[in-house]
CSV table of C-alpha atoms in Angstrom, one decimal:
chain,number,residue,atom,x,y,z
A,258,MET,CA,-12.5,-15.9,65.3
A,259,ARG,CA,-16.0,-13.8,64.3
A,260,THR,CA,-15.9,-10.1,64.3
A,261,MET,CA,-19.0,-7.6,64.3
A,262,GLN,CA,-18.4,-6.6,60.3
A,263,GLY,CA,-18.9,-10.4,59.4
A,264,LEU,CA,-15.0,-10.4,59.2
A,265,GLN,CA,-12.6,-13.0,60.6
A,266,LYS,CA,-8.9,-12.5,61.8
A,267,VAL,CA,-6.3,-14.7,59.8
A,268,GLN,CA,-2.9,-14.9,61.0
A,269,LEU,CA,-0.4,-15.1,58.4
A,270,LYS,CA,2.7,-16.9,58.3
A,271,ARG,CA,4.8,-14.3,59.4
A,272,GLY,CA,2.8,-13.6,62.4
A,273,HIS,CA,0.5,-10.7,61.0
A,274,PHE,CA,-3.2,-10.6,61.4
A,275,VAL,CA,-5.6,-9.6,58.4
A,276,ASP,CA,-9.3,-9.6,58.3
A,277,THR,CA,-11.1,-11.6,55.8
A,278,PRO,CA,-14.7,-12.2,55.3
A,279,ASP,CA,-16.2,-15.1,57.7
A,280,VAL,CA,-17.8,-18.2,56.1
A,281,GLY,CA,-21.4,-16.6,56.4
A,282,THR,CA,-20.2,-13.6,54.8
A,283,GLN,CA,-18.5,-15.4,52.0
A,284,LEU,CA,-21.5,-17.8,51.4
A,285,SER,CA,-23.9,-14.4,51.3
A,286,THR,CA,-21.5,-12.8,48.5
A,287,PHE,CA,-21.6,-15.8,46.3
A,288,ARG,CA,-25.2,-16.4,46.5
A,289,GLN,CA,-25.8,-12.6,45.8
A,290,THR,CA,-24.2,-13.2,42.4
A,291,ILE,CA,-25.6,-16.6,42.0
A,292,ASP,CA,-29.1,-14.6,42.7
A,293,ASN,CA,-28.0,-12.1,40.1
A,294,ILE,CA,-27.0,-14.7,37.4
A,295,ASP,CA,-30.7,-16.2,38.0
A,296,ALA,CA,-32.4,-13.1,37.4
A,297,ALA,CA,-30.6,-12.8,34.2
A,298,LEU,CA,-30.8,-16.0,33.0
A,299,ILE,CA,-34.6,-15.9,33.4
A,300,HIS,CA,-34.8,-12.7,31.3
A,301,MET,CA,-32.4,-14.2,28.8
A,302,LEU,CA,-34.9,-17.2,28.4
A,303,ALA,CA,-37.9,-14.8,28.5
A,304,GLU,CA,-36.6,-13.2,25.6
A,305,ARG,CA,-35.8,-16.3,23.9
A,306,PHE,CA,-39.4,-17.3,24.3
A,307,ARG,CA,-40.5,-14.1,22.8
A,308,CYS,CA,-38.3,-14.9,19.8
A,309,THR,CA,-39.4,-18.5,19.1
A,310,ASP,CA,-43.2,-17.5,20.0
A,311,GLN,CA,-42.6,-15.1,16.7
A,312,VAL,CA,-40.7,-18.1,14.9
A,313,GLY,CA,-44.0,-20.2,15.7
A,314,VAL,CA,-46.1,-17.5,14.3
A,315,LEU,CA,-44.3,-17.3,11.2
A,316,LYS,CA,-44.5,-21.4,10.6
A,317,ALA,CA,-47.8,-21.4,11.3
A,318,LYS,CA,-48.8,-18.7,8.7
A,319,HIS,CA,-46.8,-20.6,6.1
A,320,GLN,CA,-47.3,-24.2,7.5
A,321,LEU,CA,-44.0,-24.9,7.9
A,322,PRO,CA,-43.3,-28.0,10.5
A,323,ALA,CA,-42.9,-27.3,14.1
A,324,VAL,CA,-39.7,-29.4,14.3
A,325,ASP,CA,-36.8,-29.2,12.1
A,326,LYS,CA,-34.5,-31.8,12.5
A,327,GLY,CA,-32.0,-30.1,10.4
A,328,ARG,CA,-31.5,-26.8,12.6
A,329,GLU,CA,-32.2,-28.7,15.6
A,330,ARG,CA,-28.6,-30.9,14.7
A,331,ARG,CA,-26.8,-27.8,13.8
A,332,GLN,CA,-28.0,-25.9,17.2
A,333,TYR,CA,-26.6,-28.9,19.6
A,334,GLU,CA,-23.2,-29.2,17.6
A,335,ARG,CA,-22.8,-25.4,18.2
A,336,LEU,CA,-24.0,-25.8,21.8
A,337,THR,CA,-21.5,-28.5,22.6
A,338,ARG,CA,-18.6,-26.3,21.0
A,339,LEU,CA,-19.5,-23.5,23.1
A,340,ALA,CA,-20.3,-25.6,26.3
A,341,GLU,CA,-16.4,-27.2,25.8
A,342,GLU,CA,-15.0,-23.7,25.4
A,343,ALA,CA,-16.6,-22.7,28.9
A,344,ASN,CA,-15.6,-25.6,30.6
A,345,LEU,CA,-19.4,-26.9,31.2
A,346,ASP,CA,-20.3,-30.8,30.5
A,347,PRO,CA,-21.6,-30.9,27.4
A,348,GLY,CA,-24.1,-33.5,28.3
A,349,PHE,CA,-25.6,-31.5,31.1
A,350,VAL,CA,-26.0,-28.3,28.3
A,351,GLU,CA,-27.6,-30.8,25.7
A,352,LYS,CA,-30.2,-32.1,28.4
A,353,LEU,CA,-30.9,-28.7,29.5
A,354,MET,CA,-31.3,-27.2,26.0
A,355,GLN,CA,-33.4,-30.4,25.2
A,356,PHE,CA,-35.6,-29.3,27.8
A,357,VAL,CA,-36.3,-26.1,26.6
A,358,ILE,CA,-36.4,-26.7,23.0
A,359,SER,CA,-39.1,-29.4,23.8
A,360,GLU,CA,-41.3,-26.6,25.3
A,361,VAL,CA,-40.6,-24.4,22.3
A,362,VAL,CA,-42.2,-27.0,20.3
A,363,GLN,CA,-44.8,-27.3,22.4
A,364,ARG,CA,-45.6,-23.8,22.5
A,365,HIS,CA,-45.1,-23.7,18.6
A,366,ARG,CA,-47.9,-26.4,18.5
A,367,GLN,CA,-50.2,-24.4,20.5
A,368,ILE,CA,-49.7,-21.3,18.1
A,369,ALA,CA,-50.4,-23.4,15.2
A,370,ALA,CA,-53.8,-24.8,16.7
A,371,VAL,CA,-54.6,-21.3,17.4
A,372,GLU,CA,-53.6,-20.0,14.0
A,373,GLN,CA,-55.8,-22.5,12.3
A,374,THR,CA,-58.9,-22.1,14.5
A,375,THR,CA,-58.7,-18.1,13.3
A,376,ASN,CA,-58.3,-18.8,9.7
A,377,THR,CA,-60.9,-21.6,9.8
A,378,ASN,CA,-63.0,-18.5,11.6
A,379,GLN,CA,-62.3,-16.2,8.8
A,380,ALA,CA,-63.1,-18.5,6.2
A,381,ASP,CA,-66.7,-19.3,7.8
A,382,THR,CA,-67.5,-15.4,7.9
A,383,PRO,CA,-69.7,-14.7,5.1
B,272,MET,CA,-43.0,-12.8,-4.4
B,273,ARG,CA,-39.3,-13.2,-3.8
B,274,THR,CA,-36.4,-11.0,-5.3
B,275,MET,CA,-32.9,-11.4,-5.2
B,276,GLN,CA,-32.0,-10.0,-1.5
B,277,GLY,CA,-34.3,-11.7,0.3
B,278,LEU,CA,-37.1,-9.4,-0.1
B,279,GLN,CA,-40.4,-10.0,-1.2
B,280,LYS,CA,-43.1,-7.3,-2.2
B,281,VAL,CA,-46.2,-7.2,-0.1
B,282,GLN,CA,-49.1,-5.2,-1.6
B,283,LEU,CA,-50.8,-2.8,1.0
B,284,LYS,CA,-54.7,-2.2,0.9
B,285,ARG,CA,-54.3,1.1,-1.0
B,286,GLY,CA,-52.4,-0.7,-3.7
B,287,HIS,CA,-49.1,0.4,-2.9
B,288,PHE,CA,-46.3,-2.2,-2.6
B,289,VAL,CA,-43.3,-2.5,0.2
B,290,ASP,CA,-40.2,-4.6,0.5
B,291,THR,CA,-40.5,-6.7,3.6
B,292,PRO,CA,-38.4,-9.8,4.3
B,293,ASP,CA,-39.4,-13.0,2.6
B,294,VAL,CA,-39.8,-16.1,5.1
B,295,GLY,CA,-36.8,-17.6,4.8
B,296,THR,CA,-34.9,-14.2,5.6
B,297,GLN,CA,-37.3,-13.7,8.6
B,298,LEU,CA,-36.8,-17.1,10.0
B,299,SER,CA,-33.0,-16.8,9.8
B,300,THR,CA,-32.8,-13.3,11.5
B,301,PHE,CA,-35.0,-14.8,14.3
B,302,ARG,CA,-32.4,-17.6,14.5
B,303,GLN,CA,-29.3,-15.3,14.8
B,304,THR,CA,-31.4,-13.8,17.8
B,305,ILE,CA,-31.7,-17.2,19.3
B,306,ASP,CA,-28.4,-18.6,18.9
B,307,ASN,CA,-26.9,-15.1,20.5
B,308,ILE,CA,-29.0,-15.8,23.2
B,309,ASP,CA,-27.9,-19.4,23.6
B,310,ALA,CA,-24.4,-18.2,24.1
B,311,ALA,CA,-25.4,-15.9,26.4
B,312,LEU,CA,-27.3,-18.5,28.3
B,313,ILE,CA,-24.1,-20.8,28.3
B,314,HIS,CA,-21.5,-18.3,29.3
B,315,MET,CA,-24.3,-17.3,32.3
B,316,LEU,CA,-24.4,-20.8,33.3
B,317,ALA,CA,-20.6,-21.4,33.1
B,318,GLU,CA,-20.1,-18.4,35.4
B,319,ARG,CA,-22.9,-19.8,37.6
B,320,PHE,CA,-21.3,-23.3,37.6
B,321,ARG,CA,-17.8,-21.4,39.0
B,322,CYS,CA,-19.6,-19.4,41.5
B,323,THR,CA,-21.3,-22.7,42.8
B,324,ASP,CA,-18.2,-24.7,42.6
B,325,GLN,CA,-16.7,-22.1,45.0
B,326,VAL,CA,-19.4,-22.5,47.5
B,327,GLY,CA,-19.0,-26.3,47.3
B,328,VAL,CA,-15.2,-25.7,48.5
B,329,LEU,CA,-16.4,-23.6,51.3
B,330,LYS,CA,-19.0,-25.8,52.3
B,331,ALA,CA,-16.6,-28.6,52.2
B,332,LYS,CA,-13.8,-27.0,54.1
B,333,HIS,CA,-16.5,-26.0,56.5
B,334,GLN,CA,-17.9,-29.5,56.8
B,335,LEU,CA,-21.2,-27.9,55.8
B,336,PRO,CA,-24.2,-29.7,54.1
B,337,ALA,CA,-24.3,-30.1,50.1
B,338,VAL,CA,-28.2,-29.2,50.2
B,339,ASP,CA,-29.8,-26.0,52.2
B,340,LYS,CA,-33.3,-26.6,52.3
B,341,GLY,CA,-34.0,-22.9,53.3
B,342,ARG,CA,-32.2,-21.5,50.7
B,343,GLU,CA,-33.5,-23.7,48.0
B,344,ARG,CA,-37.1,-22.8,49.3
B,345,ARG,CA,-36.2,-18.9,49.0
B,346,GLN,CA,-34.3,-19.4,45.5
B,347,TYR,CA,-37.6,-21.3,44.2
B,348,GLU,CA,-40.1,-18.4,45.6
B,349,ARG,CA,-37.9,-15.7,44.2
B,350,LEU,CA,-37.6,-17.5,40.8
B,351,THR,CA,-41.4,-18.2,40.5
B,352,ARG,CA,-41.7,-14.3,41.0
B,353,LEU,CA,-39.3,-13.5,38.4
B,354,ALA,CA,-40.8,-15.9,36.3
B,355,GLU,CA,-44.2,-14.5,36.3
B,356,GLU,CA,-43.1,-10.7,35.7
B,357,ALA,CA,-41.0,-12.1,32.9
B,358,ASN,CA,-44.4,-13.9,31.6
B,359,LEU,CA,-42.7,-17.5,31.6
B,360,ASP,CA,-44.3,-20.4,33.1
B,361,PRO,CA,-43.5,-20.7,36.4
B,362,GLY,CA,-43.6,-24.4,36.4
B,363,PHE,CA,-41.3,-24.6,33.4
B,364,VAL,CA,-38.9,-22.4,35.2
B,365,GLU,CA,-39.0,-24.7,38.3
B,366,LYS,CA,-38.7,-27.5,36.8
B,367,LEU,CA,-35.5,-25.9,34.8
B,368,MET,CA,-33.8,-24.8,37.8
B,369,GLN,CA,-34.3,-28.3,39.5
B,370,PHE,CA,-32.2,-29.7,36.9
B,371,VAL,CA,-29.4,-27.1,37.3
B,372,ILE,CA,-29.4,-27.3,41.1
B,373,SER,CA,-29.5,-31.0,40.9
B,374,GLU,CA,-26.1,-30.7,39.1
B,375,VAL,CA,-25.0,-28.1,41.2
B,376,VAL,CA,-25.6,-30.7,44.3
B,377,GLN,CA,-23.6,-33.5,42.4
B,378,ARG,CA,-20.9,-31.1,42.0
B,379,HIS,CA,-20.8,-30.2,45.7
B,380,ARG,CA,-20.4,-33.6,46.6
B,381,GLN,CA,-17.6,-34.6,44.3
B,382,ILE,CA,-15.8,-31.6,45.7
B,383,ALA,CA,-16.5,-32.7,49.0
B,384,ALA,CA,-15.0,-36.2,48.6
B,385,VAL,CA,-11.9,-34.6,46.7
B,386,GLU,CA,-11.6,-32.3,50.2
B,387,GLN,CA,-12.1,-35.3,52.2
B,388,THR,CA,-9.0,-37.1,50.3
B,389,THR,CA,-6.9,-34.2,50.5
B,390,ASN,CA,-7.2,-33.7,54.4
B,391,THR,CA,-6.6,-37.6,54.7
B,392,ASN,CA,-3.6,-37.3,52.4
B,393,GLN,CA,-2.4,-34.4,54.8
B,394,ALA,CA,-3.1,-36.5,57.7
B,395,ASP,CA,-1.0,-39.4,56.5
B,396,THR,CA,2.2,-37.3,55.9
B,397,PRO,CA,4.7,-38.0,58.5
């Protein structure tokens, strides 16, 4: 039973009727929340890359390696614990973070290449 | 030059010295921010799955298909725009969201299977 306001009449056990959102309205409400969370995720990720890019510049300037295996291991251990606490599949979180971290490492290598070119050009200046 | 407080003396152009964090301290500061962002990402993702699981239950109850191509297309268009605004590679964001959405669809199928089993058992009850 569907009304104009996206509500449907639901009959309770004792014979009373209550208005509850119909399926389309419920779906739309959930999707608005999902869209808001996605916008937050994108902006969080953008801030994460702004931060890891600064790490990349620091590493390039001081000739530190792009990959730090010890740091990565500690990150995964912490993420696994956080995933379990949040009732998320740690395997899924690990794969997702592997994907993010591989993008970070790629960006670090690009930053290192730019930094090296800049230094070479400065050294060439008479 | 490194001091006890994780600071290094940096000589300015006019010969003055200022204390700035040394490389290790700077790296550690960035990593604390990254770790905080990761915790936020995990919790945002957990909330997203809580919400998509409810969508899964709704879809299963009303026999709606697990995949909605129109909705997915609109999501990707919006995410691409958000990624560009946030100065992120839209290709990277698309791949990341494909990974998340494929997990969502898998969970929806599991929910639908459980819902079907429950309905069958209820129908079997004399």
